[in-house]
Amino acid sequence: MSEAGDGAFIAAVKPLVDAMGGEMVPPDEAGPDDVVLTWEGAAAVAVRLPQLADSLDHILAALERRKGMPLAELDRKAKQEIVRGLEARGAFAVRHGVETVASALGVSRFTVYNYLNREKGA
């Protein structure tokens, strides 16, 4: 495969890797937990996936950038929507997920659990 082809493929997947908080490394440096992406029959790049806890921090930072303000400054309804979205993405399966989200939202763990329970009862 041509170097130009590799570069185009890598440029195409980079936004996805960045969005999930991964890291791109040369395929020959791939570790056992890395995902090697092939293009046209050849290894083009390896993706080092983040640890789940790091992913949650990355997701929260992306939400903050998208909202244009610290998550703690959002109103209650917006915070409830964030909790609902994070639950759908499995954020609360991560160890200390509730605590991490509560801290980012500027609320107590109890409040996050209330938001979660409110959704289940609705």
Tab-separated table of N, CA and C in Angstrom:
chain	number	residue	atom	x	y	z
A	1	MET	N	0.848	-1.194	0.000
A	1	MET	CA	0.000	0.000	0.000
A	1	MET	C	0.880	1.239	0.000
A	2	SER	N	0.401	2.263	-0.613
A	2	SER	CA	1.197	3.484	-0.709
A	2	SER	C	1.155	4.264	0.598
A	3	GLU	N	2.198	5.029	0.829
A	3	GLU	CA	2.245	5.897	2.004
A	3	GLU	C	1.088	6.894	1.977
A	4	ALA	N	0.772	7.398	0.786
A	4	ALA	CA	-0.324	8.359	0.662
A	4	ALA	C	-1.641	7.706	1.058
A	5	GLY	N	-1.846	6.462	0.653
A	5	GLY	CA	-3.057	5.736	1.020
A	5	GLY	C	-3.151	5.533	2.515
A	6	ASP	N	-2.022	5.150	3.142
A	6	ASP	CA	-2.001	5.003	4.600
A	6	ASP	C	-2.360	6.321	5.270
A	7	GLY	N	-1.769	7.401	4.789
A	7	GLY	CA	-2.021	8.710	5.380
A	7	GLY	C	-3.474	9.127	5.275
A	8	ALA	N	-4.089	8.838	4.138
A	8	ALA	CA	-5.497	9.190	3.953
A	8	ALA	C	-6.380	8.360	4.885
A	9	PHE	N	-6.070	7.077	5.019
A	9	PHE	CA	-6.851	6.211	5.911
A	9	PHE	C	-6.703	6.677	7.355
A	10	ILE	N	-5.471	6.951	7.760
A	10	ILE	CA	-5.214	7.403	9.133
A	10	ILE	C	-5.926	8.723	9.391
A	11	ALA	N	-5.882	9.639	8.438
A	11	ALA	CA	-6.582	10.921	8.588
A	11	ALA	C	-8.092	10.705	8.701
A	12	ALA	N	-8.599	9.695	8.014
A	12	ALA	CA	-10.039	9.431	8.045
A	12	ALA	C	-10.491	8.871	9.387
A	13	VAL	N	-9.667	8.040	10.033
A	13	VAL	CA	-10.083	7.429	11.297
A	13	VAL	C	-9.691	8.257	12.519
A	14	LYS	N	-8.811	9.227	12.331
A	14	LYS	CA	-8.325	10.017	13.469
A	14	LYS	C	-9.439	10.708	14.254
A	15	PRO	N	-10.432	11.335	13.613
A	15	PRO	CA	-11.497	11.970	14.405
A	15	PRO	C	-12.245	10.979	15.300
A	16	LEU	N	-12.455	9.775	14.825
A	16	LEU	CA	-13.124	8.759	15.634
A	16	LEU	C	-12.256	8.355	16.820
A	17	VAL	N	-10.984	8.116	16.570
A	17	VAL	CA	-10.060	7.737	17.644
A	17	VAL	C	-9.971	8.852	18.679
A	18	ASP	N	-9.880	10.093	18.216
A	18	ASP	CA	-9.821	11.239	19.128
A	18	ASP	C	-11.108	11.348	19.960
A	19	ALA	N	-12.254	11.145	19.308
A	19	ALA	CA	-13.531	11.280	20.003
A	19	ALA	C	-13.691	10.261	21.126
A	20	MET	N	-13.096	9.097	20.967
A	20	MET	CA	-13.231	8.076	22.013
A	20	MET	C	-12.060	8.106	22.986
A	21	GLY	N	-11.134	9.048	22.790
A	21	GLY	CA	-10.024	9.182	23.721
A	21	GLY	C	-8.919	8.166	23.497
A	22	GLY	N	-8.878	7.593	22.297
A	22	GLY	CA	-7.839	6.609	21.984
A	22	GLY	C	-6.557	7.277	21.515
A	23	GLU	N	-5.581	6.448	21.253
A	23	GLU	CA	-4.286	6.935	20.770
A	23	GLU	C	-3.881	6.083	19.581
A	24	MET	N	-3.374	6.727	18.554
A	24	MET	CA	-2.912	5.999	17.373
A	24	MET	C	-1.412	5.760	17.492
A	25	VAL	N	-1.000	4.507	17.243
A	25	VAL	CA	0.419	4.151	17.299
A	25	VAL	C	0.759	3.339	16.051
A	26	PRO	N	2.043	3.310	15.673
A	26	PRO	CA	2.435	2.483	14.519
A	26	PRO	C	2.074	1.016	14.776
A	27	PRO	N	1.662	0.300	13.752
A	27	PRO	CA	1.231	-1.091	13.944
A	27	PRO	C	2.308	-1.978	14.576
A	28	ASP	N	3.582	-1.706	14.277
A	28	ASP	CA	4.642	-2.543	14.847
A	28	ASP	C	4.882	-2.262	16.328
A	29	GLU	N	4.229	-1.242	16.873
A	29	GLU	CA	4.325	-0.939	18.302
A	29	GLU	C	3.058	-1.356	19.055
A	30	ALA	N	2.163	-2.056	18.371
A	30	ALA	CA	0.891	-2.456	18.985
A	30	ALA	C	1.122	-3.437	20.122
A	31	GLY	N	0.394	-3.201	21.208
A	31	GLY	CA	0.417	-4.117	22.340
A	31	GLY	C	-0.711	-5.123	22.203
A	32	PRO	N	-0.786	-6.067	23.137
A	32	PRO	CA	-1.808	-7.112	23.046
A	32	PRO	C	-3.247	-6.603	23.154
A	33	ASP	N	-3.449	-5.451	23.779
A	33	ASP	CA	-4.803	-4.902	23.916
A	33	ASP	C	-5.136	-3.847	22.866
A	34	ASP	N	-4.182	-3.533	21.987
A	34	ASP	CA	-4.416	-2.537	20.946
A	34	ASP	C	-5.166	-3.178	19.778
A	35	VAL	N	-5.869	-2.358	19.035
A	35	VAL	CA	-6.616	-2.821	17.862
A	35	VAL	C	-5.860	-2.357	16.617
A	36	VAL	N	-5.404	-3.323	15.828
A	36	VAL	CA	-4.684	-2.995	14.598
A	36	VAL	C	-5.693	-2.882	13.463
A	37	LEU	N	-5.682	-1.727	12.801
A	37	LEU	CA	-6.578	-1.491	11.676
A	37	LEU	C	-5.834	-1.777	10.382
A	38	THR	N	-6.446	-2.564	9.529
A	38	THR	CA	-5.830	-2.871	8.238
A	38	THR	C	-6.572	-2.137	7.142
A	39	TRP	N	-5.825	-1.790	6.123
A	39	TRP	CA	-6.387	-1.096	4.971
A	39	TRP	C	-5.766	-1.695	3.732
A	40	GLU	N	-6.592	-2.173	2.838
A	40	GLU	CA	-6.133	-2.800	1.602
A	40	GLU	C	-5.129	-3.908	1.879
A	41	GLY	N	-5.421	-4.702	2.912
A	41	GLY	CA	-4.625	-5.887	3.206
A	41	GLY	C	-3.370	-5.673	4.034
A	42	ALA	N	-3.087	-4.460	4.435
A	42	ALA	CA	-1.878	-4.188	5.210
A	42	ALA	C	-2.230	-3.444	6.496
A	43	ALA	N	-1.480	-3.721	7.556
A	43	ALA	CA	-1.678	-3.008	8.821
A	43	ALA	C	-1.322	-1.537	8.608
A	44	ALA	N	-2.280	-0.653	8.882
A	44	ALA	CA	-2.066	0.775	8.648
A	44	ALA	C	-1.756	1.524	9.935
A	45	VAL	N	-2.465	1.184	11.001
A	45	VAL	CA	-2.290	1.882	12.266
A	45	VAL	C	-2.864	1.007	13.377
A	46	ALA	N	-2.335	1.179	14.573
A	46	ALA	CA	-2.903	0.508	15.738
A	46	ALA	C	-3.570	1.564	16.606
A	47	VAL	N	-4.680	1.172	17.226
A	47	VAL	CA	-5.409	2.087	18.096
A	47	VAL	C	-5.323	1.556	19.514
A	48	ARG	N	-4.795	2.393	20.382
A	48	ARG	CA	-4.712	2.073	21.808
A	48	ARG	C	-5.952	2.663	22.458
A	49	LEU	N	-6.823	1.776	22.895
A	49	LEU	CA	-8.082	2.215	23.499
A	49	LEU	C	-7.842	2.708	24.919
A	50	PRO	N	-8.610	3.704	25.343
A	50	PRO	CA	-8.437	4.219	26.703
A	50	PRO	C	-9.038	3.259	27.719
A	51	GLN	N	-8.606	3.392	28.949
A	51	GLN	CA	-9.253	2.671	30.035
A	51	GLN	C	-10.644	3.259	30.198
A	52	LEU	N	-11.582	2.472	30.701
A	52	LEU	CA	-12.958	2.948	30.810
A	52	LEU	C	-13.077	4.223	31.634
A	53	ALA	N	-12.358	4.299	32.746
A	53	ALA	CA	-12.435	5.497	33.588
A	53	ALA	C	-11.926	6.722	32.825
A	54	ASP	N	-10.876	6.541	32.034
A	54	ASP	CA	-10.363	7.648	31.226
A	54	ASP	C	-11.385	8.054	30.175
A	55	SER	N	-12.105	7.070	29.632
A	55	SER	CA	-13.133	7.364	28.640
A	55	SER	C	-14.220	8.239	29.241
A	56	LEU	N	-14.615	7.954	30.463
A	56	LEU	CA	-15.661	8.754	31.111
A	56	LEU	C	-15.191	10.197	31.272
A	57	ASP	N	-13.964	10.386	31.715
A	57	ASP	CA	-13.434	11.748	31.830
A	57	ASP	C	-13.426	12.440	30.467
A	58	HIS	N	-13.057	11.688	29.431
A	58	HIS	CA	-13.013	12.238	28.076
A	58	HIS	C	-14.418	12.627	27.613
A	59	ILE	N	-15.402	11.784	27.886
A	59	ILE	CA	-16.793	12.066	27.518
A	59	ILE	C	-17.290	13.315	28.238
A	60	LEU	N	-16.995	13.418	29.527
A	60	LEU	CA	-17.433	14.589	30.298
A	60	LEU	C	-16.795	15.866	29.763
A	61	ALA	N	-15.516	15.801	29.426
A	61	ALA	CA	-14.827	16.981	28.874
A	61	ALA	C	-15.439	17.372	27.523
A	62	ALA	N	-15.786	16.382	26.708
A	62	ALA	CA	-16.401	16.663	25.412
A	62	ALA	C	-17.783	17.290	25.602
A	63	LEU	N	-18.545	16.795	26.579
A	63	LEU	CA	-19.863	17.382	26.858
A	63	LEU	C	-19.720	18.840	27.289
A	64	GLU	N	-18.723	19.096	28.106
A	64	GLU	CA	-18.486	20.462	28.574
A	64	GLU	C	-18.133	21.376	27.403
A	65	ARG	N	-17.284	20.884	26.505
A	65	ARG	CA	-16.936	21.686	25.325
A	65	ARG	C	-18.180	21.931	24.467
A	66	ARG	N	-19.003	20.903	24.292
A	66	ARG	CA	-20.203	21.022	23.466
A	66	ARG	C	-21.196	22.023	24.067
A	67	LYS	N	-21.314	21.996	25.397
A	67	LYS	CA	-22.250	22.907	26.069
A	67	LYS	C	-21.688	24.320	26.176
A	68	GLY	N	-20.368	24.461	26.071
A	68	GLY	CA	-19.746	25.774	26.127
A	68	GLY	C	-19.637	26.359	27.519
A	69	MET	N	-19.790	25.500	28.535
A	69	MET	CA	-19.683	25.971	29.922
A	69	MET	C	-19.445	24.773	30.823
A	70	PRO	N	-18.969	25.027	32.036
A	70	PRO	CA	-18.817	23.910	32.976
A	70	PRO	C	-20.167	23.225	33.200
A	71	LEU	N	-20.151	21.908	33.262
A	71	LEU	CA	-21.389	21.155	33.441
A	71	LEU	C	-22.089	21.531	34.741
A	72	ALA	N	-21.324	21.913	35.746
A	72	ALA	CA	-21.906	22.293	37.042
A	72	ALA	C	-22.786	23.538	36.931
A	73	GLU	N	-22.600	24.333	35.879
A	73	GLU	CA	-23.383	25.553	35.709
A	73	GLU	C	-24.690	25.326	34.951
A	74	LEU	N	-24.922	24.112	34.472
A	74	LEU	CA	-26.150	23.819	33.739
A	74	LEU	C	-27.340	23.755	34.693
A	75	ASP	N	-28.542	23.945	34.149
A	75	ASP	CA	-29.731	23.823	34.990
A	75	ASP	C	-30.058	22.348	35.251
A	76	ARG	N	-30.984	22.118	36.152
A	76	ARG	CA	-31.298	20.760	36.579
A	76	ARG	C	-31.755	19.890	35.414
A	77	LYS	N	-32.596	20.432	34.544
A	77	LYS	CA	-33.091	19.644	33.414
A	77	LYS	C	-31.935	19.196	32.513
A	78	ALA	N	-31.010	20.092	32.237
A	78	ALA	CA	-29.858	19.752	31.390
A	78	ALA	C	-28.995	18.685	32.066
A	79	LYS	N	-28.818	18.799	33.375
A	79	LYS	CA	-28.045	17.795	34.104
A	79	LYS	C	-28.737	16.432	34.047
A	80	GLN	N	-30.062	16.428	34.157
A	80	GLN	CA	-30.811	15.172	34.064
A	80	GLN	C	-30.638	14.549	32.676
A	81	GLU	N	-30.648	15.371	31.639
A	81	GLU	CA	-30.448	14.867	30.276
A	81	GLU	C	-29.052	14.275	30.114
A	82	ILE	N	-28.074	14.920	30.716
A	82	ILE	CA	-26.707	14.399	30.646
A	82	ILE	C	-26.632	13.052	31.349
A	83	VAL	N	-27.223	12.948	32.527
A	83	VAL	CA	-27.210	11.674	33.257
A	83	VAL	C	-27.894	10.587	32.429
A	84	ARG	N	-29.011	10.921	31.809
A	84	ARG	CA	-29.732	9.955	30.971
A	84	ARG	C	-28.843	9.485	29.809
A	85	GLY	N	-28.181	10.423	29.159
A	85	GLY	CA	-27.286	10.081	28.051
A	85	GLY	C	-26.099	9.249	28.494
A	86	LEU	N	-25.535	9.605	29.643
A	86	LEU	CA	-24.392	8.849	30.161
A	86	LEU	C	-24.802	7.431	30.559
A	87	GLU	N	-25.992	7.308	31.115
A	87	GLU	CA	-26.464	5.965	31.474
A	87	GLU	C	-26.603	5.103	30.225
A	88	ALA	N	-27.126	5.673	29.153
A	88	ALA	CA	-27.286	4.936	27.901
A	88	ALA	C	-25.941	4.490	27.341
A	89	ARG	N	-24.885	5.242	27.641
A	89	ARG	CA	-23.542	4.902	27.161
A	89	ARG	C	-22.780	4.000	28.131
A	90	GLY	N	-23.427	3.614	29.239
A	90	GLY	CA	-22.786	2.696	30.183
A	90	GLY	C	-21.847	3.355	31.172
A	91	ALA	N	-21.963	4.661	31.339
A	91	ALA	CA	-21.032	5.395	32.202
A	91	ALA	C	-21.073	4.933	33.651
A	92	PHE	N	-22.213	4.424	34.076
A	92	PHE	CA	-22.334	4.082	35.491
A	92	PHE	C	-21.916	2.644	35.783
A	93	ALA	N	-21.473	1.943	34.742
A	93	ALA	CA	-20.891	0.622	34.941
A	93	ALA	C	-19.410	0.732	35.295
A	94	VAL	N	-18.852	1.917	35.076
A	94	VAL	CA	-17.445	2.173	35.378
A	94	VAL	C	-17.285	2.389	36.876
A	95	ARG	N	-16.235	1.813	37.425
A	95	ARG	CA	-15.971	2.009	38.853
A	95	ARG	C	-15.869	3.510	39.152
A	96	HIS	N	-16.573	3.950	40.159
A	96	HIS	CA	-16.624	5.355	40.579
A	96	HIS	C	-17.297	6.249	39.543
A	97	GLY	N	-18.077	5.649	38.638
A	97	GLY	CA	-18.758	6.433	37.604
A	97	GLY	C	-19.719	7.454	38.182
A	98	VAL	N	-20.509	7.040	39.169
A	98	VAL	CA	-21.478	7.966	39.769
A	98	VAL	C	-20.740	9.123	40.428
A	99	GLU	N	-19.685	8.823	41.162
A	99	GLU	CA	-18.918	9.870	41.835
A	99	GLU	C	-18.289	10.830	40.828
A	100	THR	N	-17.740	10.278	39.740
A	100	THR	CA	-17.104	11.109	38.722
A	100	THR	C	-18.109	12.047	38.074
A	101	VAL	N	-19.285	11.508	37.729
A	101	VAL	CA	-20.326	12.317	37.099
A	101	VAL	C	-20.858	13.353	38.088
A	102	ALA	N	-21.096	12.944	39.327
A	102	ALA	CA	-21.594	13.878	40.334
A	102	ALA	C	-20.635	15.058	40.492
A	103	SER	N	-19.362	14.774	40.557
A	103	SER	CA	-18.367	15.828	40.703
A	103	SER	C	-18.396	16.781	39.508
A	104	ALA	N	-18.471	16.217	38.299
A	104	ALA	CA	-18.493	17.057	37.091
A	104	ALA	C	-19.747	17.921	37.028
A	105	LEU	N	-20.867	17.391	37.523
A	105	LEU	CA	-22.125	18.131	37.483
A	105	LEU	C	-22.304	19.065	38.680
A	106	GLY	N	-21.425	18.934	39.673
A	106	GLY	CA	-21.540	19.783	40.854
A	106	GLY	C	-22.719	19.403	41.729
A	107	VAL	N	-23.048	18.111	41.745
A	107	VAL	CA	-24.150	17.617	42.564
A	107	VAL	C	-23.639	16.447	43.413
A	108	SER	N	-24.480	15.978	44.312
A	108	SER	CA	-24.098	14.846	45.150
A	108	SER	C	-24.355	13.532	44.425
A	109	ARG	N	-23.737	12.471	44.918
A	109	ARG	CA	-24.013	11.126	44.389
A	109	ARG	C	-25.500	10.827	44.520
A	110	PHE	N	-26.069	11.220	45.658
A	110	PHE	CA	-27.484	10.992	45.909
A	110	PHE	C	-28.348	11.617	44.803
A	111	THR	N	-27.983	12.825	44.366
A	111	THR	CA	-28.725	13.500	43.301
A	111	THR	C	-28.622	12.716	41.993
A	112	VAL	N	-27.430	12.228	41.669
A	112	VAL	CA	-27.274	11.426	40.449
A	112	VAL	C	-28.149	10.180	40.530
A	113	TYR	N	-28.137	9.506	41.685
A	113	TYR	CA	-28.998	8.327	41.849
A	113	TYR	C	-30.476	8.714	41.708
A	114	ASN	N	-30.858	9.863	42.228
A	114	ASN	CA	-32.244	10.319	42.067
A	114	ASN	C	-32.583	10.526	40.588
A	115	TYR	N	-31.667	11.142	39.831
A	115	TYR	CA	-31.891	11.325	38.400
A	115	TYR	C	-32.054	9.971	37.721
A	116	LEU	N	-31.209	9.003	38.090
A	116	LEU	CA	-31.288	7.665	37.504
A	116	LEU	C	-32.595	6.974	37.862
A	117	ASN	N	-32.982	7.050	39.117
A	117	ASN	CA	-34.216	6.408	39.572
A	117	ASN	C	-35.451	7.069	38.962
A	118	ARG	N	-35.398	8.371	38.783
A	118	ARG	CA	-36.522	9.099	38.192
A	118	ARG	C	-36.774	8.574	36.779
A	119	GLU	N	-35.711	8.304	36.040
A	119	GLU	CA	-35.844	7.787	34.677
A	119	GLU	C	-36.453	6.395	34.685
A	120	LYS	N	-36.043	5.562	35.631
A	120	LYS	CA	-36.550	4.188	35.688
A	120	LYS	C	-38.022	4.161	36.080
A	121	GLY	N	-38.439	5.119	36.882
A	121	GLY	CA	-39.825	5.157	37.335
A	121	GLY	C	-40.758	5.859	36.373
A	122	ALA	N	-40.175	6.585	35.420
A	122	ALA	CA	-41.005	7.366	34.476
A	122	ALA	C	-41.597	6.489	33.404
